[in-house]
Amino acid sequence: MTKLKTQSLQKKGSDLAQSNRQLEILSNGIFKNGELPTFKDKISETSQFPLKAKKLEILQINVGYMCNQVCEHCHVDAGPDRKEIMTRETMRQCLEVIKNSGAHTLDLTGGAPEMNPDFRWFVEEAAKVGIKDFIVRSNLTIIRANKKYYDLPEFFKKHNIHVVSSMPHWTRGKTDKQRGDGVFDKSIKALQELNAVGYGMPDSNLRLDLVYNPSGAFLPGDQTSMEKDFKKALKEDFDIQFHNLFAITNLPIARFLDYLVASENYEDYMYALVEAYNPAAVANVMCTNTLSISWDGYLFDCDFNQMLELPVNSKAKHVSEFNEALLVGRNIVISQHCYGCTAGAGSSCQGVVA
Amino acid sequence: MSKTYYDPADLRKFGKITEWSEELGNKFFEYYGKVFEEGALTAREKSLIALAVSHTEQCPYCIDAYTKDGLQRGITKEEMMEALHVGAAIKSGATLVHGVQMMNKVNKLDG
């Protein structure tokens, strides 16, 4: 039995459930008094402001904020108490976009996307379009959460889904601390089941990648070294195999921002992000080739901007108004959270970028 | 004047030591960076050695820096504590091995 860590900030009525309160924190204090440069000033140093959207390559669709877990650092503030769920009607509009856009990758996320009642219908319809890389971000435990999800590995296989799953560490203690008691054991079981149908095996086309994000107020280490350590430990301890590890930096928003402030780590963390700033990563940040669609069909530069309710700077603001020509070349909406994607080797939903 | 000898924020200013002696400062940081590169030892092993030595040297800046470095590398708290015990064992061993000198002296003076 998994034990939930907590409730969502929204359910708790926390001040930081409000995106404008989060944006205030990110704009005030050390960024207002000039102790640290704002992200705009920083990218201006290398003439990279304004950041412009390039050709659309990745469509990331958030099908709802409901989740069976309440992870400590969730940037979505997801949980069982979140009721925002994409309707089939909005999914139909998304399908039109998938058909008409030039994007080569479709990336479904949540919450736990599988908890959307129309998830399977949507996957079946979207798979018919024949997109090159069809990703589902699965939290793994959902596969073991209820009988109705037990066949997900087979379902993913049938539609050649690229499974990307979170795994904060190869040890039980660190994983459960971040994601809830019992999460580690369920995740291991789910990974073994995915392996059993062919996912993650060295010569398999069934892609299984893991996402690592730090369990506390520190940046991720080198992605290649971490991948080596994860592979060795998971193979030796549980006979589990996977393809790649994506090391993702925690962005200072939502529950992670709440944690940083409450633990008095906020300033040190922002210093660490700014000190690790890498202009080479700016050139490849994911917002320049990605479009994020929210559960209610609105368009954002990335999933983080979606959570901060910072809509795209374009006349086309909703999936019903989608127009690739209008969106290409748009100015990306930025704030200080963007430092999370430009630290060190950079960070994106596909791991490092530089 | 600061009321404490150590301020955690001073660690961020470490690089400023080059301002008063540029050539030596730069040479030190170049050497320092090189030492921690992957070599015959992995960067992970070097991080654990640095953590243990940080404690035997009782350097608060180094302890902060290499605890964080260890976490970033996915080093577990159990590994960190074991590394510390290596440092502690050498420290206590270094004390106790001098006991032989004491014993020699006692035997010579009062044997």
Short mmCIF file of C-alpha atoms in Angstrom, two decimals:
data_model
loop_
_atom_site.label_atom_id
_atom_site.label_comp_id
_atom_site.label_asym_id
_atom_site.label_seq_id
_atom_site.Cartn_x
_atom_site.Cartn_y
_atom_site.Cartn_z
CA MET A 1 0.00 0.00 0.00
CA THR A 2 1.41 3.37 -0.92
CA LYS A 3 1.08 6.10 1.64
CA LEU A 4 0.48 9.58 0.30
CA LYS A 5 3.00 12.17 1.43
CA THR A 6 0.57 15.03 1.75
CA GLN A 7 -2.24 16.89 0.06
CA SER A 8 -1.86 19.25 -2.87
CA LEU A 9 -1.15 22.90 -2.05
CA GLN A 10 -4.50 23.69 -3.61
CA LYS A 11 -6.36 21.34 -1.26
CA LYS A 12 -4.48 22.71 1.73
CA GLY A 13 -5.48 26.23 0.69
CA SER A 14 -1.81 27.19 0.66
CA ASP A 15 -0.78 30.66 -0.40
CA LEU A 16 1.63 29.12 -2.90
CA ALA A 17 -1.18 27.30 -4.71
CA GLN A 18 -1.67 30.68 -6.39
CA SER A 19 0.57 31.15 -9.41
CA ASN A 20 0.74 34.93 -8.96
CA ARG A 21 2.11 34.41 -5.43
CA GLN A 22 4.79 32.10 -6.85
CA LEU A 23 5.68 34.66 -9.51
CA GLU A 24 5.93 37.34 -6.84
CA ILE A 25 8.47 35.31 -4.88
CA LEU A 26 10.45 34.69 -8.06
CA SER A 27 10.54 38.39 -8.90
CA ASN A 28 11.14 39.91 -5.48
CA GLY A 29 13.90 39.55 -2.88
CA ILE A 30 17.32 38.68 -4.27
CA PHE A 31 16.18 39.40 -7.84
CA LYS A 32 14.61 42.75 -7.02
CA ASN A 33 17.46 44.07 -4.88
CA GLY A 34 19.99 43.22 -7.59
CA GLU A 35 21.82 40.55 -5.61
CA LEU A 36 21.18 38.17 -8.52
CA PRO A 37 20.44 39.08 -12.15
CA THR A 38 16.96 38.36 -13.48
CA PHE A 39 16.76 35.70 -16.19
CA LYS A 40 16.01 38.42 -18.73
CA ASP A 41 19.17 40.33 -17.78
CA LYS A 42 21.22 37.16 -17.80
CA ILE A 43 20.23 36.03 -21.30
CA SER A 44 20.55 39.61 -22.51
CA GLU A 45 24.29 39.44 -21.65
CA THR A 46 24.71 37.01 -24.56
CA SER A 47 22.09 38.72 -26.77
CA GLN A 48 19.69 35.81 -26.36
CA PHE A 49 16.74 37.96 -25.30
CA PRO A 50 13.99 37.67 -26.39
CA LEU A 51 13.95 33.89 -26.61
CA LYS A 52 12.09 32.95 -29.79
CA ALA A 53 10.12 29.82 -30.59
CA LYS A 54 11.61 27.82 -33.44
CA LYS A 55 9.94 25.11 -35.51
CA LEU A 56 7.46 23.09 -33.50
CA GLU A 57 8.85 19.61 -32.82
CA ILE A 58 7.22 18.44 -29.60
CA LEU A 59 3.60 18.64 -28.54
CA GLN A 60 3.25 18.06 -24.84
CA ILE A 61 -0.31 17.51 -23.70
CA ASN A 62 -1.26 17.58 -20.05
CA VAL A 63 -4.42 15.47 -19.84
CA GLY A 64 -5.14 16.32 -16.20
CA TYR A 65 -3.68 17.08 -12.81
CA MET A 66 -5.20 14.07 -11.04
CA CYS A 67 -2.58 11.64 -9.76
CA ASN A 68 -2.44 8.64 -7.44
CA GLN A 69 0.69 10.11 -5.83
CA VAL A 70 1.46 13.38 -4.06
CA CYS A 71 5.20 13.73 -4.62
CA GLU A 72 7.05 16.19 -2.45
CA HIS A 73 8.41 18.28 -5.30
CA CYS A 74 5.68 18.04 -7.93
CA HIS A 75 5.68 21.11 -10.15
CA VAL A 76 2.08 20.35 -11.15
CA ASP A 77 0.87 20.20 -7.54
CA ALA A 78 -0.86 17.01 -8.69
CA GLY A 79 -2.69 14.55 -6.48
CA PRO A 80 -5.89 12.55 -6.01
CA ASP A 81 -7.65 15.71 -4.90
CA ARG A 82 -7.07 17.53 -8.19
CA LYS A 83 -10.12 17.39 -10.44
CA GLU A 84 -8.82 19.13 -13.57
CA ILE A 85 -9.25 16.53 -16.32
CA MET A 86 -9.12 16.95 -20.10
CA THR A 87 -12.46 16.19 -21.76
CA ARG A 88 -12.87 14.07 -24.87
CA GLU A 89 -13.95 17.20 -26.72
CA THR A 90 -10.64 18.92 -25.97
CA MET A 91 -8.85 15.70 -26.89
CA ARG A 92 -10.57 15.81 -30.29
CA GLN A 93 -9.26 19.34 -30.78
CA CYS A 94 -5.78 18.12 -29.78
CA LEU A 95 -6.03 15.31 -32.34
CA GLU A 96 -6.64 17.89 -35.05
CA VAL A 97 -3.48 19.70 -33.96
CA ILE A 98 -1.50 16.43 -33.93
CA LYS A 99 -2.68 15.69 -37.47
CA ASN A 100 -1.96 19.16 -38.80
CA SER A 101 1.23 20.10 -37.01
CA GLY A 102 4.74 19.25 -38.08
CA ALA A 103 5.66 17.96 -34.62
CA HIS A 104 7.51 14.63 -34.60
CA THR A 105 6.93 13.93 -30.91
CA LEU A 106 3.77 13.67 -28.88
CA ASP A 107 4.28 13.70 -25.13
CA LEU A 108 1.38 12.91 -22.80
CA THR A 109 1.74 13.97 -19.22
CA GLY A 110 -0.31 14.77 -16.11
CA GLY A 111 -0.89 14.06 -13.18
CA ALA A 112 -1.04 10.41 -13.96
CA PRO A 113 -2.26 10.57 -17.57
CA GLU A 114 -3.65 7.04 -17.29
CA MET A 115 -6.23 8.29 -14.74
CA ASN A 116 -8.03 10.34 -17.37
CA PRO A 117 -11.10 8.21 -18.24
CA ASP A 118 -10.53 8.88 -21.97
CA PHE A 119 -6.80 8.18 -21.84
CA ARG A 120 -6.96 4.88 -23.77
CA TRP A 121 -9.31 6.27 -26.37
CA PHE A 122 -7.00 9.22 -26.88
CA VAL A 123 -3.89 7.03 -27.19
CA GLU A 124 -5.62 4.78 -29.74
CA GLU A 125 -6.76 7.75 -31.82
CA ALA A 126 -3.44 9.58 -31.60
CA ALA A 127 -1.48 6.42 -32.47
CA LYS A 128 -3.44 6.22 -35.75
CA VAL A 129 -1.89 9.53 -36.83
CA GLY A 130 1.47 7.77 -36.97
CA ILE A 131 3.56 10.23 -35.02
CA LYS A 132 7.27 9.27 -34.86
CA ASP A 133 7.79 9.31 -31.10
CA PHE A 134 4.74 8.87 -28.87
CA ILE A 135 5.65 9.37 -25.21
CA VAL A 136 3.53 8.64 -22.16
CA ARG A 137 4.94 9.89 -18.85
CA SER A 138 3.92 7.15 -16.48
CA ASN A 139 4.64 7.34 -12.76
CA LEU A 140 4.97 3.51 -12.67
CA THR A 141 2.93 2.99 -9.48
CA ILE A 142 -0.27 3.57 -11.45
CA ILE A 143 0.38 0.24 -13.18
CA ARG A 144 0.05 -1.47 -9.78
CA ALA A 145 -2.54 0.90 -8.29
CA ASN A 146 -5.66 -0.93 -9.38
CA LYS A 147 -6.60 -4.01 -11.40
CA LYS A 148 -7.93 -1.84 -14.21
CA TYR A 149 -4.37 -0.64 -14.85
CA TYR A 150 -2.59 -4.01 -14.67
CA ASP A 151 -2.64 -4.42 -18.47
CA LEU A 152 -1.02 -1.03 -19.15
CA PRO A 153 2.35 -2.56 -20.16
CA GLU A 154 0.56 -4.60 -22.86
CA PHE A 155 -1.51 -1.56 -23.87
CA PHE A 156 1.63 0.57 -24.20
CA LYS A 157 3.29 -2.16 -26.23
CA LYS A 158 0.33 -2.51 -28.58
CA HIS A 159 0.56 1.16 -29.49
CA ASN A 160 4.36 1.32 -29.48
CA ILE A 161 4.33 3.91 -26.73
CA HIS A 162 7.64 5.31 -25.53
CA VAL A 163 7.38 5.05 -21.73
CA VAL A 164 9.15 7.69 -19.66
CA SER A 165 8.98 7.18 -15.92
CA SER A 166 10.16 8.94 -12.81
CA MET A 167 12.62 7.18 -10.54
CA PRO A 168 14.34 9.49 -8.06
CA HIS A 169 16.86 6.95 -6.82
CA TRP A 170 17.84 3.30 -6.92
CA THR A 171 17.35 2.99 -3.17
CA ARG A 172 14.03 2.60 -1.36
CA GLY A 173 14.72 5.29 1.26
CA LYS A 174 15.38 8.15 -1.12
CA THR A 175 12.57 7.22 -3.49
CA ASP A 176 9.91 6.85 -0.80
CA LYS A 177 11.01 10.06 0.91
CA GLN A 178 10.22 12.00 -2.23
CA ARG A 179 7.27 10.07 -3.63
CA GLY A 180 5.58 8.35 -0.68
CA ASP A 181 6.00 5.16 1.33
CA GLY A 182 5.71 2.03 -0.77
CA VAL A 183 6.35 3.85 -4.06
CA PHE A 184 9.75 2.23 -4.52
CA ASP A 185 8.49 -1.36 -4.27
CA LYS A 186 5.57 -0.68 -6.61
CA SER A 187 7.82 1.09 -9.09
CA ILE A 188 10.25 -1.84 -9.10
CA LYS A 189 7.39 -4.26 -9.73
CA ALA A 190 6.06 -2.07 -12.54
CA LEU A 191 9.51 -1.81 -14.15
CA GLN A 192 9.87 -5.60 -14.01
CA GLU A 193 6.49 -5.95 -15.71
CA LEU A 194 7.50 -3.48 -18.41
CA ASN A 195 10.73 -5.44 -18.92
CA ALA A 196 8.72 -8.66 -19.13
CA VAL A 197 6.79 -7.43 -22.18
CA GLY A 198 10.02 -6.21 -23.79
CA TYR A 199 10.29 -2.61 -22.62
CA GLY A 200 13.78 -1.32 -21.88
CA MET A 201 15.65 -4.37 -23.10
CA PRO A 202 18.95 -3.53 -24.84
CA ASP A 203 17.86 -4.42 -28.41
CA SER A 204 14.19 -3.64 -27.97
CA ASN A 205 12.39 -0.91 -29.90
CA LEU A 206 10.05 -0.55 -26.97
CA ARG A 207 11.65 2.49 -25.35
CA LEU A 208 11.75 2.75 -21.59
CA ASP A 209 13.53 5.79 -20.20
CA LEU A 210 13.76 6.92 -16.60
CA VAL A 211 13.66 10.43 -15.24
CA TYR A 212 15.83 11.35 -12.30
CA ASN A 213 15.21 14.54 -10.39
CA PRO A 214 17.00 15.36 -7.14
CA SER A 215 15.24 14.54 -3.89
CA GLY A 216 16.14 17.87 -2.27
CA ALA A 217 17.55 21.36 -2.67
CA PHE A 218 20.45 20.46 -4.93
CA LEU A 219 21.07 20.19 -8.66
CA PRO A 220 21.30 16.90 -10.55
CA GLY A 221 24.75 15.44 -11.12
CA ASP A 222 26.19 14.43 -14.46
CA GLN A 223 23.52 12.58 -16.46
CA THR A 224 25.90 9.99 -17.94
CA SER A 225 27.41 9.05 -14.57
CA MET A 226 23.98 8.89 -12.95
CA GLU A 227 22.73 6.65 -15.75
CA LYS A 228 25.66 4.30 -15.21
CA ASP A 229 24.97 4.12 -11.46
CA PHE A 230 21.22 3.61 -11.97
CA LYS A 231 21.77 0.86 -14.56
CA LYS A 232 24.26 -1.00 -12.41
CA ALA A 233 22.15 -0.85 -9.24
CA LEU A 234 18.80 -1.71 -10.87
CA LYS A 235 20.31 -4.60 -12.82
CA GLU A 236 22.22 -6.05 -9.86
CA ASP A 237 19.49 -5.60 -7.28
CA PHE A 238 16.32 -6.22 -9.31
CA ASP A 239 17.38 -7.46 -12.76
CA ILE A 240 15.77 -4.34 -14.28
CA GLN A 241 16.91 -2.79 -17.55
CA PHE A 242 16.06 0.52 -19.19
CA HIS A 243 17.39 2.62 -22.04
CA ASN A 244 18.28 6.14 -20.96
CA LEU A 245 18.19 8.24 -17.84
CA PHE A 246 17.08 11.87 -18.11
CA ALA A 247 18.46 14.05 -15.33
CA ILE A 248 16.00 16.85 -14.74
CA THR A 249 16.51 19.91 -12.54
CA ASN A 250 13.74 20.75 -10.08
CA LEU A 251 12.28 24.10 -11.08
CA PRO A 252 11.47 26.48 -8.24
CA ILE A 253 7.70 26.48 -8.65
CA ALA A 254 4.66 24.94 -6.93
CA ARG A 255 5.45 22.29 -4.29
CA PHE A 256 9.21 22.49 -4.83
CA LEU A 257 9.12 26.25 -4.30
CA ASP A 258 7.00 25.70 -1.19
CA TYR A 259 9.61 23.23 0.07
CA LEU A 260 12.50 25.60 -0.73
CA VAL A 261 10.89 28.47 1.14
CA ALA A 262 9.79 26.36 4.13
CA SER A 263 13.22 24.72 4.49
CA GLU A 264 15.02 28.08 4.07
CA ASN A 265 16.84 26.79 1.02
CA TYR A 266 15.28 29.16 -1.52
CA GLU A 267 18.07 31.72 -1.76
CA ASP A 268 20.89 29.16 -1.81
CA TYR A 269 19.06 27.18 -4.48
CA MET A 270 18.57 30.25 -6.68
CA TYR A 271 22.25 31.12 -6.23
CA ALA A 272 23.17 27.59 -7.28
CA LEU A 273 20.98 27.85 -10.40
CA VAL A 274 22.36 31.24 -11.38
CA GLU A 275 25.98 30.18 -10.72
CA ALA A 276 25.46 27.10 -12.90
CA TYR A 277 23.91 29.19 -15.70
CA ASN A 278 25.12 27.96 -19.08
CA PRO A 279 24.46 30.16 -22.14
CA ALA A 280 24.95 27.11 -24.38
CA ALA A 281 21.92 25.51 -22.75
CA VAL A 282 19.81 28.57 -23.56
CA ALA A 283 20.14 27.88 -27.27
CA ASN A 284 18.42 24.51 -26.83
CA VAL A 285 15.86 25.07 -24.09
CA MET A 286 12.79 22.98 -24.77
CA CYS A 287 10.33 25.88 -24.89
CA THR A 288 11.84 26.86 -28.24
CA ASN A 289 10.62 23.68 -29.95
CA THR A 290 7.77 22.58 -27.68
CA LEU A 291 4.19 23.56 -27.19
CA SER A 292 2.42 22.64 -23.98
CA ILE A 293 -1.36 22.16 -23.99
CA SER A 294 -3.24 22.26 -20.70
CA TRP A 295 -6.16 20.04 -19.65
CA ASP A 296 -8.58 22.78 -20.72
CA GLY A 297 -6.88 23.33 -24.07
CA TYR A 298 -4.82 26.45 -23.47
CA LEU A 299 -1.37 26.83 -25.02
CA PHE A 300 1.86 27.43 -23.10
CA ASP A 301 5.58 27.53 -23.86
CA CYS A 302 6.20 24.66 -21.43
CA ASP A 303 4.55 22.64 -18.66
CA PHE A 304 6.12 24.96 -16.06
CA ASN A 305 4.63 28.08 -17.63
CA GLN A 306 1.33 26.19 -17.72
CA MET A 307 1.49 25.74 -13.96
CA LEU A 308 2.43 29.39 -13.48
CA GLU A 309 -0.51 30.34 -15.74
CA LEU A 310 1.75 32.23 -18.13
CA PRO A 311 0.05 31.75 -21.53
CA VAL A 312 1.85 31.87 -24.88
CA ASN A 313 2.59 35.28 -26.29
CA SER A 314 0.55 34.73 -29.43
CA LYS A 315 -2.87 35.50 -30.89
CA ALA A 316 -3.50 31.75 -30.83
CA LYS A 317 -4.00 31.02 -27.15
CA HIS A 318 -6.20 27.94 -27.26
CA VAL A 319 -6.02 24.62 -29.05
CA SER A 320 -9.17 25.63 -30.96
CA GLU A 321 -7.20 28.56 -32.42
CA PHE A 322 -4.04 26.56 -33.16
CA ASN A 323 -2.08 28.03 -36.01
CA GLU A 324 1.54 26.95 -36.40
CA ALA A 325 2.45 30.00 -38.44
CA LEU A 326 1.22 32.29 -35.66
CA LEU A 327 3.15 30.39 -33.01
CA VAL A 328 6.53 30.11 -34.74
CA GLY A 329 8.76 33.01 -33.83
CA ARG A 330 6.70 34.01 -30.80
CA ASN A 331 8.56 35.47 -27.83
CA ILE A 332 8.89 32.91 -25.06
CA VAL A 333 7.45 34.05 -21.73
CA ILE A 334 10.17 33.94 -19.07
CA SER A 335 10.73 34.45 -15.36
CA GLN A 336 13.37 33.38 -12.87
CA HIS A 337 12.17 29.75 -12.83
CA CYS A 338 13.72 29.50 -16.31
CA TYR A 339 17.16 29.32 -14.66
CA GLY A 340 16.20 25.71 -13.87
CA CYS A 341 16.43 24.78 -17.56
CA THR A 342 19.76 26.53 -18.17
CA ALA A 343 21.83 25.30 -15.22
CA GLY A 344 24.88 23.16 -15.97
CA ALA A 345 24.20 20.89 -18.92
CA GLY A 346 20.67 22.27 -19.05
CA SER A 347 17.42 20.49 -18.35
CA SER A 348 14.34 19.56 -20.31
CA CYS A 349 11.69 16.85 -20.30
CA GLN A 350 14.23 14.89 -22.39
CA GLY A 351 17.10 15.50 -19.95
CA VAL A 352 20.21 17.57 -20.63
CA VAL A 353 20.30 19.92 -23.63
CA ALA A 354 23.91 21.15 -23.79
CA MET B 1 32.39 43.12 11.67
CA SER B 2 30.75 39.77 11.50
CA LYS B 3 30.06 38.25 14.90
CA THR B 4 31.05 34.76 13.78
CA TYR B 5 34.25 33.53 12.20
CA TYR B 6 32.37 31.45 9.64
CA ASP B 7 29.59 32.67 7.36
CA PRO B 8 28.07 30.06 4.97
CA ALA B 9 27.66 32.80 2.33
CA ASP B 10 31.48 33.24 2.27
CA LEU B 11 31.82 29.93 0.42
CA ARG B 12 30.33 31.58 -2.67
CA LYS B 13 33.11 34.17 -2.48
CA PHE B 14 35.91 31.59 -2.51
CA GLY B 15 36.81 32.54 -6.09
CA LYS B 16 37.56 36.08 -4.95
CA ILE B 17 40.88 34.98 -3.42
CA THR B 18 42.33 35.42 -6.92
CA GLU B 19 41.71 39.16 -6.67
CA TRP B 20 44.62 39.66 -4.29
CA SER B 21 46.97 37.23 -5.96
CA GLU B 22 45.76 36.47 -9.41
CA GLU B 23 48.43 34.12 -10.69
CA LEU B 24 48.61 31.92 -7.60
CA GLY B 25 44.84 31.94 -7.18
CA ASN B 26 44.26 30.89 -10.78
CA LYS B 27 46.91 28.19 -10.55
CA PHE B 28 45.28 26.85 -7.39
CA PHE B 29 41.80 26.68 -8.96
CA GLU B 30 43.18 25.11 -12.12
CA TYR B 31 44.93 22.47 -10.01
CA TYR B 32 41.85 21.98 -7.85
CA GLY B 33 39.62 21.43 -10.87
CA LYS B 34 42.08 18.99 -12.39
CA VAL B 35 42.33 16.96 -9.17
CA PHE B 36 38.60 16.29 -9.15
CA GLU B 37 38.36 15.19 -12.78
CA GLU B 38 37.69 11.54 -13.51
CA GLY B 39 41.03 9.70 -13.56
CA ALA B 40 42.23 6.41 -12.12
CA LEU B 41 39.63 7.19 -9.46
CA THR B 42 36.06 8.08 -10.37
CA ALA B 43 34.74 11.56 -9.61
CA ARG B 44 32.33 9.83 -7.21
CA GLU B 45 35.18 8.19 -5.27
CA LYS B 46 37.01 11.51 -5.13
CA SER B 47 33.91 13.21 -3.78
CA LEU B 48 33.73 10.71 -0.90
CA ILE B 49 37.45 11.14 -0.12
CA ALA B 50 36.93 14.92 -0.13
CA LEU B 51 33.99 14.55 2.24
CA ALA B 52 35.99 12.45 4.69
CA VAL B 53 38.96 14.83 4.58
CA SER B 54 36.63 17.83 4.98
CA HIS B 55 35.65 16.36 8.32
CA THR B 56 39.11 15.43 9.52
CA GLU B 57 40.19 18.97 8.55
CA GLN B 58 37.03 20.24 10.24
CA CYS B 59 36.39 22.72 7.44
CA PRO B 60 32.72 23.81 7.55
CA TYR B 61 32.82 25.20 4.01
CA CYS B 62 34.21 21.93 2.67
CA ILE B 63 31.65 19.91 4.61
CA ASP B 64 28.79 21.94 3.10
CA ALA B 65 30.31 21.74 -0.36
CA TYR B 66 31.03 17.99 -0.42
CA THR B 67 27.81 16.97 1.28
CA LYS B 68 25.95 18.77 -1.48
CA ASP B 69 28.33 17.38 -4.11
CA GLY B 70 27.66 13.86 -2.82
CA LEU B 71 23.90 14.34 -2.98
CA GLN B 72 24.21 15.61 -6.54
CA ARG B 73 26.10 12.47 -7.47
CA GLY B 74 23.43 10.24 -5.92
CA ILE B 75 25.72 9.19 -3.06
CA THR B 76 23.61 7.87 -0.20
CA LYS B 77 23.80 9.05 3.40
CA GLU B 78 24.99 5.58 4.41
CA GLU B 79 27.93 5.87 1.99
CA MET B 80 28.70 9.35 3.30
CA MET B 81 28.72 8.22 6.92
CA GLU B 82 30.93 5.22 6.11
CA ALA B 83 33.41 7.55 4.44
CA LEU B 84 33.45 9.70 7.59
CA HIS B 85 34.23 6.68 9.70
CA VAL B 86 37.27 6.02 7.54
CA GLY B 87 38.46 9.54 8.36
CA ALA B 88 37.58 9.10 12.02
CA ALA B 89 39.36 5.73 12.19
CA ILE B 90 42.55 7.24 10.79
CA LYS B 91 42.28 10.19 13.18
CA SER B 92 41.80 7.95 16.22
CA GLY B 93 44.36 5.45 14.93
CA ALA B 94 46.85 8.27 14.52
CA THR B 95 46.26 9.19 18.17
CA LEU B 96 46.47 5.66 19.47
CA VAL B 97 49.49 4.56 17.42
CA HIS B 98 51.42 7.21 19.35
CA GLY B 99 50.61 5.09 22.37
CA VAL B 100 53.54 2.91 21.31
CA GLN B 101 55.81 5.92 21.75
CA MET B 102 54.31 6.46 25.20
CA MET B 103 54.84 2.81 26.07
CA ASN B 104 58.44 2.94 24.80
CA LYS B 105 59.09 5.99 26.95
CA VAL B 106 57.53 4.43 30.04
CA ASN B 107 59.53 1.25 29.50
CA LYS B 108 62.74 3.21 29.10
CA LEU B 109 62.21 5.47 32.11
CA ASP B 110 60.48 3.10 34.44
CA GLY B 111 60.89 -0.36 32.94
#
